[in-house]
Short mmCIF file of C-alpha atoms and ligand atoms in Angstrom, two decimals:
data_model
loop_
_atom_site.label_atom_id
_atom_site.label_comp_id
_atom_site.label_asym_id
_atom_site.label_seq_id
_atom_site.Cartn_x
_atom_site.Cartn_y
_atom_site.Cartn_z
CA UNK Q 1 99.76 112.97 120.22
CA UNK Q 2 98.39 111.96 123.65
CA UNK Q 3 95.65 109.33 123.98
CA UNK Q 4 92.84 111.89 124.31
CA UNK Q 5 93.93 113.69 121.13
CA UNK Q 6 94.29 110.39 119.32
CA UNK Q 7 90.80 109.25 120.36
CA UNK Q 8 89.14 112.54 119.47
CA UNK Q 9 91.07 113.28 116.27
CA UNK Q 10 88.67 114.42 113.53
CA UNK Q 11 85.62 114.01 115.79
CA UNK Q 12 82.82 116.57 115.48
CA UNK Q 13 81.84 116.12 119.11
CA UNK Q 14 82.33 113.90 122.11
CA UNK Q 15 79.76 113.43 124.87
CA UNK Q 16 81.12 114.15 127.32
CA UNK Q 17 84.65 115.43 127.18
CA UNK Q 18 85.23 114.42 130.81
CA UNK Q 19 84.04 110.89 130.15
CA UNK Q 20 86.33 110.52 127.13
CA UNK Q 21 89.24 111.93 129.15
CA UNK Q 22 88.69 109.27 131.74
CA UNK Q 23 88.65 106.53 129.03
CA UNK Q 24 91.87 108.03 127.64
CA UNK Q 25 93.63 107.58 130.99
CA UNK Q 26 93.79 103.84 130.34
CA UNK Q 27 92.47 102.91 126.89
CA UNK Q 28 93.87 99.37 126.99
CA UNK Q 29 91.05 96.85 126.73
CA UNK Q 30 88.30 99.51 126.63
CA UNK Q 31 85.59 98.64 124.13
CA UNK Q 32 84.28 100.88 121.34
CA UNK Q 33 81.67 100.08 118.72
CA UNK Q 34 79.91 101.26 115.60
CA UNK Q 35 76.68 99.75 114.30
CA UNK Q 36 75.90 99.60 110.60
CA UNK Q 37 72.71 98.65 108.84
CA UNK Q 38 74.01 96.08 106.37
CA UNK Q 39 74.08 97.38 102.81
CA UNK Q 40 75.56 95.78 99.72
CA UNK Q 41 78.59 97.98 99.30
CA UNK Q 42 80.64 100.09 101.71
CA UNK Q 43 80.64 103.78 100.91
CA UNK Q 44 82.70 106.67 102.10
CA UNK Q 45 80.44 107.24 105.15
CA UNK Q 46 81.08 103.70 106.42
CA UNK Q 47 84.78 104.21 105.75
CA UNK Q 48 84.85 107.36 107.90
CA UNK Q 49 83.66 105.66 111.09
CA UNK Q 50 85.83 102.63 110.22
CA UNK Q 51 88.85 104.99 110.19
CA UNK Q 52 87.92 106.01 113.72
CA UNK Q 53 87.75 102.35 114.77
CA UNK Q 54 91.20 101.73 113.27
CA UNK Q 55 92.57 104.75 115.20
CA UNK Q 56 91.00 103.43 118.39
CA UNK Q 57 92.58 100.00 117.84
CA UNK Q 58 95.91 101.79 117.55
CA UNK Q 59 95.17 103.53 120.86
CA UNK Q 60 94.57 100.18 122.60
CA UNK Q 61 90.79 99.82 122.35
CA UNK Q 62 88.98 96.59 121.55
CA UNK Q 63 86.69 97.26 118.66
CA UNK Q 64 83.24 95.84 117.93
CA UNK Q 65 81.39 96.17 114.63
CA UNK Q 66 77.68 95.55 114.97
CA UNK Q 67 76.08 94.37 111.74
CA UNK Q 68 72.66 95.67 112.66
CA UNK Q 69 70.46 93.27 110.71
CA UNK Q 70 67.38 93.71 112.91
CA UNK Q 71 67.73 97.50 112.71
CA UNK Q 72 67.96 97.38 108.91
CA UNK Q 73 64.85 95.20 108.90
CA UNK Q 74 62.99 97.68 111.15
CA UNK Q 75 64.09 100.50 108.84
CA UNK Q 76 62.49 98.81 105.83
CA UNK Q 77 65.69 97.75 104.08
CA UNK Q 78 64.43 94.39 102.83
CA UNK Q 79 63.55 90.90 103.92
CA UNK Q 80 65.43 89.46 106.84
CA UNK Q 81 67.15 86.85 104.65
CA UNK Q 82 68.34 89.46 102.17
CA UNK Q 83 69.72 91.61 104.95
CA UNK Q 84 71.54 88.68 106.58
CA UNK Q 85 73.27 87.86 103.34
CA UNK Q 86 74.28 91.46 102.84
CA UNK Q 87 75.76 91.51 106.34
CA UNK Q 88 78.23 88.77 105.47
CA UNK Q 89 79.36 90.64 102.39
CA UNK Q 90 79.69 93.86 104.32
CA UNK Q 91 81.85 92.19 106.96
CA UNK Q 92 84.25 90.93 104.27
CA UNK Q 93 84.49 94.42 102.81
CA UNK Q 94 85.32 95.91 106.22
CA UNK Q 95 88.08 93.35 106.63
CA UNK Q 96 89.45 94.24 103.18
CA UNK Q 97 89.36 97.90 104.20
CA UNK Q 98 91.64 97.26 107.16
CA UNK Q 99 89.52 96.15 110.12
CA UNK Q 100 91.25 92.81 110.45
CA UNK Q 101 89.32 89.93 111.95
CA UNK Q 102 91.93 89.18 114.57
CA UNK Q 103 91.42 92.56 116.25
CA UNK Q 104 87.79 93.26 115.43
CA UNK Q 105 84.74 91.54 116.87
CA UNK Q 106 81.96 91.36 114.29
CA UNK Q 107 78.53 90.75 115.83
CA UNK Q 108 75.17 90.29 114.13
CA UNK Q 109 72.41 92.15 115.95
CA UNK Q 110 70.08 89.14 115.76
CA UNK Q 111 72.61 87.10 117.78
CA UNK Q 112 71.51 88.87 120.96
CA UNK Q 113 68.62 91.21 120.15
CA UNK Q 114 66.00 88.46 120.01
CA UNK Q 115 66.72 87.10 123.48
CA UNK Q 116 64.20 87.31 126.30
CA UNK Q 117 66.14 89.67 128.57
CA UNK Q 118 66.80 92.04 125.71
CA UNK Q 119 63.10 92.04 124.79
CA UNK Q 120 62.08 92.77 128.38
CA UNK Q 121 64.62 95.60 128.73
CA UNK Q 122 63.37 96.96 125.43
CA UNK Q 123 59.82 97.04 126.72
CA UNK Q 124 61.03 98.81 129.87
CA UNK Q 125 62.61 101.51 127.68
CA UNK Q 126 59.41 101.75 125.63
CA UNK Q 127 57.57 102.66 128.85
CA UNK Q 128 60.07 105.46 129.51
CA UNK Q 129 60.05 107.07 126.07
CA UNK Q 130 57.46 109.24 124.37
CA UNK Q 131 56.64 108.49 120.75
CA UNK Q 132 57.56 112.02 119.73
CA UNK Q 133 61.01 111.74 121.31
CA UNK Q 134 61.68 108.47 119.47
CA UNK Q 135 60.47 109.98 116.22
CA UNK Q 136 62.72 113.02 116.60
CA UNK Q 137 65.69 110.78 117.31
CA UNK Q 138 65.09 109.00 114.01
CA UNK Q 139 64.66 112.07 111.80
CA UNK Q 140 68.05 111.68 110.10
CA UNK Q 141 68.10 107.88 110.01
CA UNK Q 142 64.62 106.88 108.98
CA UNK Q 143 64.22 105.22 105.58
CA UNK Q 144 60.97 105.54 103.59
CA UNK Q 145 58.27 108.20 103.89
CA UNK Q 146 56.02 106.78 106.58
CA UNK Q 147 56.88 106.76 110.26
CA UNK Q 148 56.12 103.29 111.58
CA UNK Q 149 56.04 101.76 115.04
CA UNK Q 150 59.26 99.99 114.00
CA UNK Q 151 60.94 103.41 113.79
CA UNK Q 152 60.04 104.08 117.41
CA UNK Q 153 61.49 100.76 118.56
CA UNK Q 154 64.69 101.22 116.55
CA UNK Q 155 66.43 103.91 118.65
CA UNK Q 156 65.57 102.10 121.89
CA UNK Q 157 67.23 98.98 120.59
CA UNK Q 158 70.24 101.06 119.58
CA UNK Q 159 70.40 102.31 123.16
CA UNK Q 160 70.25 98.77 124.55
CA UNK Q 161 73.02 97.57 122.23
CA UNK Q 162 75.48 99.62 124.26
CA UNK Q 163 74.50 97.62 127.34
CA UNK Q 164 74.38 94.18 125.73
CA UNK Q 165 77.66 94.61 123.84
CA UNK Q 166 79.21 95.93 127.03
CA UNK Q 167 80.95 98.83 125.29
CA UNK Q 168 82.55 101.91 126.84
CA UNK Q 169 82.26 104.15 123.81
CA UNK Q 170 79.58 104.42 121.11
CA UNK Q 171 80.73 105.84 117.78
CA UNK Q 172 78.58 107.15 114.96
CA UNK Q 173 78.24 109.88 112.38
CA UNK Q 174 76.57 113.13 113.49
CA UNK Q 175 73.24 111.77 112.19
CA UNK Q 176 73.28 109.31 115.12
CA UNK Q 177 73.58 111.95 117.82
CA UNK Q 178 69.88 112.23 118.69
CA UNK Q 179 69.62 108.47 119.13
CA UNK Q 180 72.66 108.58 121.40
CA UNK Q 181 71.20 111.46 123.42
CA UNK Q 182 68.02 109.46 123.85
CA UNK Q 183 70.15 106.53 125.03
CA UNK Q 184 71.91 108.79 127.54
CA UNK Q 185 68.60 110.01 128.91
CA UNK Q 186 66.74 106.71 129.09
CA UNK Q 187 69.28 104.03 130.03
CA UNK Q 188 69.66 105.32 133.61
CA UNK Q 189 65.90 104.76 134.09
CA UNK Q 190 66.51 101.00 133.78
CA UNK Q 191 69.58 101.15 136.02
CA UNK Q 192 72.22 101.34 133.28
CA UNK Q 193 74.95 103.94 132.74
CA UNK Q 194 74.56 106.68 130.13
CA UNK Q 195 76.83 105.80 127.21
CA UNK Q 196 79.85 107.90 126.27
CA UNK Q 197 79.64 108.91 122.62
CA UNK Q 198 81.86 110.16 119.84
CA UNK Q 199 80.44 111.54 116.61
CA UNK Q 200 82.24 111.86 113.30
CA UNK Q 201 81.58 114.64 110.81
CA UNK Q 202 79.43 114.26 107.73
CA UNK Q 203 81.24 114.84 104.45
CA UNK Q 204 79.45 117.32 102.24
CA UNK Q 205 78.11 116.42 98.84
CA UNK Q 206 81.02 115.92 96.47
CA UNK Q 207 79.66 117.95 93.59
CA UNK Q 208 78.18 120.94 95.41
CA UNK Q 209 79.83 121.13 98.84
CA UNK Q 210 76.33 121.54 100.30
CA UNK Q 211 74.45 118.97 102.38
CA UNK Q 212 75.91 115.58 103.11
CA UNK Q 213 77.32 113.02 100.75
CA UNK Q 214 75.17 109.96 100.97
CA UNK Q 215 74.68 106.89 98.88
CA UNK Q 216 71.06 107.72 98.19
CA UNK Q 217 71.45 111.19 96.72
CA UNK Q 218 74.09 113.10 94.89
CA UNK Q 219 77.56 111.83 94.15
CA UNK Q 220 79.04 109.37 96.59
CA UNK Q 221 82.20 107.32 96.59
CA UNK Q 222 81.93 103.64 97.18
CA UNK Q 223 84.04 100.53 97.27
CA UNK Q 224 82.82 99.38 93.90
CA UNK Q 225 84.03 102.47 92.03
CA UNK Q 226 86.61 101.71 89.39
CA UNK Q 227 89.74 103.85 89.24
CA UNK Q 228 88.27 105.73 86.26
CA UNK Q 229 85.00 106.40 88.09
CA UNK Q 230 86.88 107.68 91.12
CA UNK Q 231 88.97 110.00 88.96
CA UNK Q 232 85.89 111.31 87.19
CA UNK Q 233 83.96 111.93 90.43
CA UNK Q 234 86.91 113.65 92.10
CA UNK Q 235 87.65 115.76 89.01
CA UNK Q 236 84.08 117.05 89.00
CA UNK Q 237 84.08 117.70 92.76
CA UNK Q 238 83.52 121.15 94.18
CA UNK Q 239 86.93 122.46 95.20
CA UNK Q 240 87.33 126.23 95.30
CA UNK Q 241 90.96 127.35 95.35
CA UNK Q 242 90.63 128.29 99.01
CA UNK Q 243 89.04 126.62 101.97
CA UNK Q 244 85.74 127.32 103.65
CA UNK Q 245 86.39 130.46 105.71
CA UNK Q 246 84.43 129.10 108.64
CA UNK Q 247 83.93 125.33 108.66
CA UNK Q 248 81.75 125.57 111.79
CA UNK Q 249 79.29 127.88 110.13
CA UNK Q 250 76.50 125.68 108.88
CA UNK Q 251 74.68 128.62 107.29
CA UNK Q 252 75.15 128.91 103.57
CA UNK Q 253 78.87 128.35 103.53
CA UNK Q 254 79.86 125.65 101.10
CA UNK Q 255 82.32 123.13 102.37
CA UNK Q 256 85.20 121.79 100.36
CA UNK Q 257 84.65 118.03 100.06
CA UNK Q 258 88.08 117.48 98.47
CA UNK Q 259 89.76 118.91 101.56
CA UNK Q 260 87.41 116.99 103.84
CA UNK Q 261 88.39 113.70 102.22
CA UNK Q 262 92.07 114.55 102.64
CA UNK Q 263 91.43 115.38 106.28
CA UNK Q 264 89.17 112.47 107.27
CA UNK Q 265 90.34 109.70 104.96
CA UNK Q 266 93.76 110.25 103.45
CA UNK Q 267 95.85 111.69 106.30
CA UNK Q 268 94.45 109.29 108.95
CA UNK Q 269 95.27 106.25 106.82
CA UNK Q 270 98.48 107.32 105.02
CA UNK Q 271 100.01 109.80 107.49
CA UNK Q 272 101.55 111.90 104.71
CA UNK Q 273 100.65 112.99 101.22
CA UNK Q 274 102.76 113.49 98.11
CA UNK Q 275 101.21 115.54 95.32
CA UNK Q 276 103.06 114.69 92.14
CA UNK Q 277 103.79 117.57 89.78
CA UNK Q 278 106.06 117.85 86.78
CA UNK Q 279 109.31 119.77 87.41
CA UNK Q 280 108.17 122.60 85.16
CA UNK Q 281 105.24 123.28 87.51
CA UNK Q 282 107.44 123.25 90.58
CA UNK Q 283 107.91 119.52 91.21
CA UNK Q 284 106.32 117.31 93.86
CA UNK Q 285 104.76 118.70 97.03
CA UNK Q 286 104.96 116.74 100.28
CA UNK Q 287 102.72 117.19 103.29
CA UNK Q 288 103.02 115.68 106.76
CA UNK Q 289 99.66 116.96 107.93
CA UNK Q 290 96.31 118.16 106.67
CA UNK Q 291 96.78 121.75 107.83
CA UNK Q 292 99.80 122.36 105.61
CA UNK Q 293 98.02 120.96 102.56
CA UNK Q 294 94.94 123.13 103.23
CA UNK Q 295 97.19 126.18 103.74
CA UNK Q 296 98.84 125.60 100.35
CA UNK Q 297 95.45 125.38 98.66
CA UNK Q 298 94.54 128.68 100.33
CA UNK Q 299 97.70 130.42 99.22
CA UNK Q 300 97.51 129.13 95.67
CA UNK Q 301 100.72 127.11 96.02
CA UNK Q 302 98.63 123.95 95.46
CA UNK Q 303 96.30 124.03 92.48
CA UNK Q 304 92.88 122.30 92.89
CA UNK Q 305 93.57 120.14 89.83
CA UNK Q 306 96.79 118.79 91.35
CA UNK Q 307 95.07 118.22 94.70
CA UNK Q 308 92.32 116.27 92.95
CA UNK Q 309 94.79 114.13 91.02
CA UNK Q 310 96.51 113.12 94.26
CA UNK Q 311 93.19 112.58 96.03
CA UNK Q 312 92.01 110.15 93.34
CA UNK Q 313 95.28 108.18 93.65
CA UNK Q 314 94.95 107.81 97.43
CA UNK Q 315 91.24 107.03 97.32
CA UNK Q 316 91.93 104.38 94.73
CA UNK Q 317 94.44 102.77 97.04
CA UNK Q 318 91.94 102.80 99.93
CA UNK Q 319 89.16 101.31 97.84
CA UNK Q 320 91.17 98.75 95.80
CA UNK Q 321 91.15 95.79 98.26
CA UNK Q 322 87.39 96.16 98.86
CA UNK Q 323 86.74 96.45 95.12
CA UNK Q 324 88.64 93.20 94.62
CA UNK Q 325 86.57 91.55 97.36
CA UNK Q 326 83.29 92.73 95.76
CA UNK Q 327 84.44 91.25 92.45
CA UNK Q 328 85.03 87.91 94.20
CA UNK Q 329 81.66 88.11 95.96
CA UNK Q 330 79.90 88.56 92.65
CA UNK Q 331 81.70 85.82 90.74
N1 IYR A 1 71.55 103.66 113.33
C1 IYR A 1 72.68 103.12 112.58
C2 IYR A 1 72.79 101.65 112.72
C3 IYR A 1 72.97 101.21 114.15
C4 IYR A 1 73.96 101.76 114.91
C5 IYR A 1 74.17 101.36 116.19
I1 IYR A 1 75.69 102.30 117.19
C6 IYR A 1 73.37 100.35 116.77
O1 IYR A 1 73.55 99.93 118.06
C7 IYR A 1 72.38 99.78 115.99
C8 IYR A 1 72.16 100.24 114.70
C9 IYR A 1 72.53 103.52 111.12
O2 IYR A 1 71.87 104.52 110.85
O3 IYR A 1 73.12 102.88 110.24
#
């Protein structure tokens, strides 16, 4: 796989392709980042962008994780002290997941976002941005029912983070894309470059295959799930015995979350998959890539129940170190 393919593997979109190609020419020492509003427990959405960071480390990038405490505060997630404490716990869980501290720079937003220059640049961006544009950018991120002034400031700060963290590539789930587009449009007005962005897909709801799996609604997978809980959630997951005929069609097509988790979580971290089956049902199946596993589910060679059994095993392995860490944090 060449550097460009490695960087863009499993991405839903990159903005722009040319800019990412130029980063891929010499990835060594380039900086990429993801920002997370601190929350108590990592869930599968955090793990998806973390997988991308791990892949980028393998491609030679320096990786920055922003623990966006001020953003979480602006988004109504609690008192500042509570959020700070959560940030520490979240950092430990990321390390347990595989973002080791030696190769990952963890930064708290409040370390630089409260400085004078940052505040003045923020006000300059405020002058350049209409309220309605800021509100639109926040549609998929905003917590709570009321739109507040804080929600208008939030995306502008996210834009400035790219400048102050001096990163070459901003990563986020597809729900971040409007904030990133706003950043691309407004940063040049204060003399800064438009950031290059990479967006990861959203995994559909585990039980229905419709909408996105999130921690606030529906069934989500998190680092605190026990092995039994994981098995139960995966066993109940929507997994038709063939894949979505057109994964790009967002209409009414239901996605297959079991396949998505194989594609975005299991293959990137394990490289290959073994589905264990008793000899009388044909014996074990081994897959070197996602496509061959999905093809076997399509053809009926791989039964959904066997796919789910294997998925629960691999997920359990991914989650186990973080689960252990959470146990320590609570004791
Ligand atoms: N908006 C993100 C959190 C966030 C991301 C980045 I990239 C920042 O620079 C700051 C905050 C979220 O929804 O979690």
